[in-house]
Short mmCIF file of C-alpha atoms in Angstrom, two decimals:
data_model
loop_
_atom_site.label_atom_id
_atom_site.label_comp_id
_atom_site.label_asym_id
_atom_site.label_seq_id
_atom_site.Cartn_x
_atom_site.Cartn_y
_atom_site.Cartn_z
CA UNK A 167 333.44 56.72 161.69
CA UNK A 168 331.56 59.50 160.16
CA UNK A 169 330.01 59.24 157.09
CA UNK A 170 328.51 61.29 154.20
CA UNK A 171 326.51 60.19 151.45
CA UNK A 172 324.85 61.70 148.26
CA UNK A 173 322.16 60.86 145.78
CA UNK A 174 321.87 60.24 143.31
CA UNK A 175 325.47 59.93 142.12
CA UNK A 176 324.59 61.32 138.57
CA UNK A 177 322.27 63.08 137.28
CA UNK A 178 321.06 64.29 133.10
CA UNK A 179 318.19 66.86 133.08
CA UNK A 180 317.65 69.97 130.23
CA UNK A 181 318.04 73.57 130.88
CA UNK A 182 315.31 74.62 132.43
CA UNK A 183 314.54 71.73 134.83
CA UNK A 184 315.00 71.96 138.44
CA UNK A 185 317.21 69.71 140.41
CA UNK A 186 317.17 68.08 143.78
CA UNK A 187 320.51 66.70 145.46
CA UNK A 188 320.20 64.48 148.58
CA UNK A 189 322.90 64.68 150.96
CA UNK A 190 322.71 62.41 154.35
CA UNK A 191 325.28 62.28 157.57
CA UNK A 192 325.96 60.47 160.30
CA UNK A 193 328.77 62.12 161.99
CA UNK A 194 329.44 62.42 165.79
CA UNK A 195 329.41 65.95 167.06
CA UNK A 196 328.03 67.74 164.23
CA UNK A 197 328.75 71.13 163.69
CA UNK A 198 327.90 72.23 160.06
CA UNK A 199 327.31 71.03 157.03
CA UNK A 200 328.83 72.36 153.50
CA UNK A 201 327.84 72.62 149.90
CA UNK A 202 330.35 73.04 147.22
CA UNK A 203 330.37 72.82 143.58
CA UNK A 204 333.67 71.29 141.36
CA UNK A 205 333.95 72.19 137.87
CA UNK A 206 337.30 71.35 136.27
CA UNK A 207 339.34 72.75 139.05
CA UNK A 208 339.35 73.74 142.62
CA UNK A 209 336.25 73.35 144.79
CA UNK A 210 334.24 76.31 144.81
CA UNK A 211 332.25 77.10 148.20
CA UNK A 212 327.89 77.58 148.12
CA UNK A 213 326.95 77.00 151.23
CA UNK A 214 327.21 76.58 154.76
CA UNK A 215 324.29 75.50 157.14
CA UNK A 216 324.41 75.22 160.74
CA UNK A 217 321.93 74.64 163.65
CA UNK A 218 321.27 78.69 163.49
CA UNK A 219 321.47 78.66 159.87
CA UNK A 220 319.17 75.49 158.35
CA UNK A 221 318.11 77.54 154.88
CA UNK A 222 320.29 79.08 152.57
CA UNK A 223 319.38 80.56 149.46
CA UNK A 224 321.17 82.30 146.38
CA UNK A 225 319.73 83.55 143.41
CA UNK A 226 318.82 79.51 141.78
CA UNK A 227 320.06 77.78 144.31
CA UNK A 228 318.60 76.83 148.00
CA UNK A 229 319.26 74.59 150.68
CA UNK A 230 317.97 73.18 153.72
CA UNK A 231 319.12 71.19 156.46
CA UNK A 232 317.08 68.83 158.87
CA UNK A 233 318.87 67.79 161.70
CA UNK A 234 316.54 65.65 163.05
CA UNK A 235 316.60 63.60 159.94
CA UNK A 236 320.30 64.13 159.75
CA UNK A 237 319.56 65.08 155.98
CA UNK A 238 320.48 68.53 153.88
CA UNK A 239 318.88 68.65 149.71
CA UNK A 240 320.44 71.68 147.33
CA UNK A 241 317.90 72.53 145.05
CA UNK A 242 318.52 74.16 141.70
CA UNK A 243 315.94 75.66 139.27
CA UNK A 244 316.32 76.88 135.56
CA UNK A 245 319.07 75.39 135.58
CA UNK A 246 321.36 76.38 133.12
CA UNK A 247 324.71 74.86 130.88
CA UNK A 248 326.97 76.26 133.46
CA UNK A 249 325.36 74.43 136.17
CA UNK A 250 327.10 70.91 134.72
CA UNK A 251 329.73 70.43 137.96
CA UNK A 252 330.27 67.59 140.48
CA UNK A 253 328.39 69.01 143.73
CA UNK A 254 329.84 68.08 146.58
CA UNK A 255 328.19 67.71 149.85
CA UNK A 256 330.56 67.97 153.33
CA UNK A 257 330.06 68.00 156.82
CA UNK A 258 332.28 69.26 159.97
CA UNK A 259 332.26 68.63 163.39
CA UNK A 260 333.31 69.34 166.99
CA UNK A 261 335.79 68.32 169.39
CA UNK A 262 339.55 67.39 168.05
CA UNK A 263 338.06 67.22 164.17
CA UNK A 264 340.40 69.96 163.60
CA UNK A 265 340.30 71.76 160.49
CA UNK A 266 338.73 68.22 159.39
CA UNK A 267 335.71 68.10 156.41
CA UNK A 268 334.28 64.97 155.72
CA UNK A 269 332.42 64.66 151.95
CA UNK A 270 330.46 62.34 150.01
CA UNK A 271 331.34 60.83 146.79
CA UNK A 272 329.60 64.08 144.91
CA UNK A 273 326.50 64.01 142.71
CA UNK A 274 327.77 64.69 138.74
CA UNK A 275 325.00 67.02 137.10
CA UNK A 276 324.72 67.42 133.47
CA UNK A 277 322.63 69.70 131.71
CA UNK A 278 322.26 69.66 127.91
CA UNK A 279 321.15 72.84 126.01
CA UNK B 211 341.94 89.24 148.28
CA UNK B 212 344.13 87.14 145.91
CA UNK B 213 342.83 83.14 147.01
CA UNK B 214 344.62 79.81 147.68
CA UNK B 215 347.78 79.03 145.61
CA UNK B 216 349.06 76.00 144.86
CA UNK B 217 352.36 74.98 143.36
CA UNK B 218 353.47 72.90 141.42
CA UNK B 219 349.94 72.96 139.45
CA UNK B 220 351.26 69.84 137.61
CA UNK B 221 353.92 67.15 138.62
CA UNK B 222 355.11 63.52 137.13
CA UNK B 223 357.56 61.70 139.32
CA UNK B 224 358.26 58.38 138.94
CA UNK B 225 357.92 55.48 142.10
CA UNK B 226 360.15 55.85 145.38
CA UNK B 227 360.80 59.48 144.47
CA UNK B 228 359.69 61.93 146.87
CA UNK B 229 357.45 65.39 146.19
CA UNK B 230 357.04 68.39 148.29
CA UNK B 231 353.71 70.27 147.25
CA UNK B 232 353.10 74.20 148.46
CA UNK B 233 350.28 76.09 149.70
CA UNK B 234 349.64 79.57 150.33
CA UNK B 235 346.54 80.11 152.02
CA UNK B 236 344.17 83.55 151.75
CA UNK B 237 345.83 86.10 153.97
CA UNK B 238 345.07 86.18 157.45
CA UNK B 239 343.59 82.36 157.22
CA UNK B 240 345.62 80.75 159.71
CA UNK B 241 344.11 77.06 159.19
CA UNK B 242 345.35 74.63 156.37
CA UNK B 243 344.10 71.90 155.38
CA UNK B 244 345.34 68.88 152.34
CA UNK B 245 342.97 66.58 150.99
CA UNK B 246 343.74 64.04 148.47
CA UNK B 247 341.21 63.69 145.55
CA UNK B 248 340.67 60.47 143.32
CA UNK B 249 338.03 58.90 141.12
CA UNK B 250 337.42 56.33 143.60
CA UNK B 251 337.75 57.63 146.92
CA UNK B 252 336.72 60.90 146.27
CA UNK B 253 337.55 63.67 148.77
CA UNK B 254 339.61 62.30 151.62
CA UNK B 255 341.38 64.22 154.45
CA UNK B 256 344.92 64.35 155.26
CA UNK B 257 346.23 66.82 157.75
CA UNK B 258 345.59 70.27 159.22
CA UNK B 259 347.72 72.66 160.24
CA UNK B 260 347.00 75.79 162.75
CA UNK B 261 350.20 78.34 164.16
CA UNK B 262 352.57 75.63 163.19
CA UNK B 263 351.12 72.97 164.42
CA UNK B 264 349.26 69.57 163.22
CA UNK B 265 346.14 69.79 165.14
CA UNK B 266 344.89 66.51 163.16
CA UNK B 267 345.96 64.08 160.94
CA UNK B 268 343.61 61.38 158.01
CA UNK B 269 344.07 57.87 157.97
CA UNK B 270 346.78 57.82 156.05
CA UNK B 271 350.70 56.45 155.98
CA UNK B 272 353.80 58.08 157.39
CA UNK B 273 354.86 58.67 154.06
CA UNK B 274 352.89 61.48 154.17
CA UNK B 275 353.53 64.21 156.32
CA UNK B 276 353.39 68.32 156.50
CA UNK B 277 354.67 71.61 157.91
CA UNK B 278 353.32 74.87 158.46
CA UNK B 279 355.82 78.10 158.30
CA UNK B 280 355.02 81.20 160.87
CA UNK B 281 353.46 82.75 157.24
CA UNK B 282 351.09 79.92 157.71
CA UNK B 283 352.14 79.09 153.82
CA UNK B 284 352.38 74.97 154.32
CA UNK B 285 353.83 72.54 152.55
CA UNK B 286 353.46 68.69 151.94
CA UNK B 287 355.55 65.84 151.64
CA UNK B 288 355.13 62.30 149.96
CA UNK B 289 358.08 59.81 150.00
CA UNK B 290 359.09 56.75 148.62
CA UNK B 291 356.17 57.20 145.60
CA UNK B 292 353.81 54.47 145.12
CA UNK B 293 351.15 54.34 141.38
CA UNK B 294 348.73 54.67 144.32
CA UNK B 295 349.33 58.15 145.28
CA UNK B 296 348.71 59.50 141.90
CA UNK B 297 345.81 62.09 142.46
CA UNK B 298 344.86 65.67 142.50
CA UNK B 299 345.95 66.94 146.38
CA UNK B 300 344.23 70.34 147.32
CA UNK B 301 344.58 72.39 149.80
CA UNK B 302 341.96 74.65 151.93
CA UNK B 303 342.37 77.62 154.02
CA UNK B 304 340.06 78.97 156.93
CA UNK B 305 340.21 81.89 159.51
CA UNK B 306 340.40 79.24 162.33
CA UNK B 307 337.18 76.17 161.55
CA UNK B 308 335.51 75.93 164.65
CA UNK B 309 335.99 79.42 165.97
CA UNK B 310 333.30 81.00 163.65
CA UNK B 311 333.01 79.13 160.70
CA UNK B 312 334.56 76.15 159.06
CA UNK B 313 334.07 77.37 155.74
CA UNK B 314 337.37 76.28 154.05
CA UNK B 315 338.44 77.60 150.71
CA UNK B 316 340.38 75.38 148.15
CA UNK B 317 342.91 76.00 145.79
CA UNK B 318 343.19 74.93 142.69
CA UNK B 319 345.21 72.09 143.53
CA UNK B 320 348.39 70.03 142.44
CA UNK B 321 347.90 67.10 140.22
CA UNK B 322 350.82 63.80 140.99
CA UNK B 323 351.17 61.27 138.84
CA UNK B 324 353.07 59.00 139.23
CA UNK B 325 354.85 56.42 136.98
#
């Protein structure tokens, strides 16, 4: 069964800081894996990295993927008040997963003024 | 490009009723997708739906099921209510995942709760 899991679940830092989420897969017939970020409502897509796309970056936020070490981090510096979401980390794959994303339990970041 | 709807936003039923959610996905996706959300399961798939079709379908009961009209708008069902299916159930939209992406875009979901 695949399987998707982040670290750390939570996370406190102060604007400013920079942040490092961990997000590891073991999924049969990967395809791509997804970054999203959840505020008090709907999902909000970040990023998508693929075999021909393993680093992402916008504005504070970057991303990498190592598919040898089956492993993707989202990195966030200065981070800011608005940053404070549940990141979500998902991957899809090949073959009859249809329309199919599977996530990990999400990494809650706070930042305090 | 207006994004995913979702209606109702909010809904209390009480158990063994039955709810239909809706979804209208971003014009000219033609993939949907429903995922339940809750505190302790997190994100978990249901079904997807492509030209009227279910292509796939979550580990979940036949209580649950779906359609997909020709306007690729879809719609859920949940029968027979149990406390356990109170969550927040959102729905994505892609162009077609696998073809060139699987980027999938959420609404802003319908929260059940059920009594």
């Amino acid at each position: 069964e695949d399987k998707v899991v982040q670290s750390p679940l939570s996370l406190v830092v102060h604007e400013g800081d920079t942040v490092t989420l961990n997000c590891s897969y073991e999924v049969t017939n990967f395809r791509s894996l997804l970054w999203y970020k959840q505020e008090k409502k709907a999902p909000t897509f970040l990023f998508m990295l693929t075999s021909s796309g393993i680093e992402k970056k916008s504005g504070r936020l970057s991303s990498i993927l190592d598919k040898k070490e089956l492993f993707s981090i989202l990195n966030i510096t200065a981070t800011q008040t608005g940053d404070s979401a549940i990141y979500l980390c998902a991957v899809g794959a090949g073959g009859t997963s249809y329309g199919k994303l599977t996530f990990g339990q999400g990494t809650i970041l706070t930042v305090h003024p | 490009k207006a994004g995913v709807t979702q209606t109702p936003r909010y809904l209390i039923k009480t158990r063994g009723q039955q709810v239909t959610l809706s979804c209208s996905p971003i014009s000219g996706h033609r993939s949907v997708s429903w995922y339940q959300q809750t505190p302790g399961q997190g994100l978990q798939f249901l079904f997807e739906y492509f030209s009227e079709t279910q292509r796939n379908k979550g580990n979940f009961p036949g209580r649950f099921s779906g359609r997909q009209f020709s306007n690729s708008r879809s719609e859920m069902n949940v029968s027979t209510l149990e406390l356990g299916d109170s969550a927040l159930y959102l729905c994505a939209s892609s162009l077609e995942p696998g073809a060139l992406t699987d980027t999938q875009y959420f609404g802003p979901g319908t929260r059940l709760t059920v009594l």
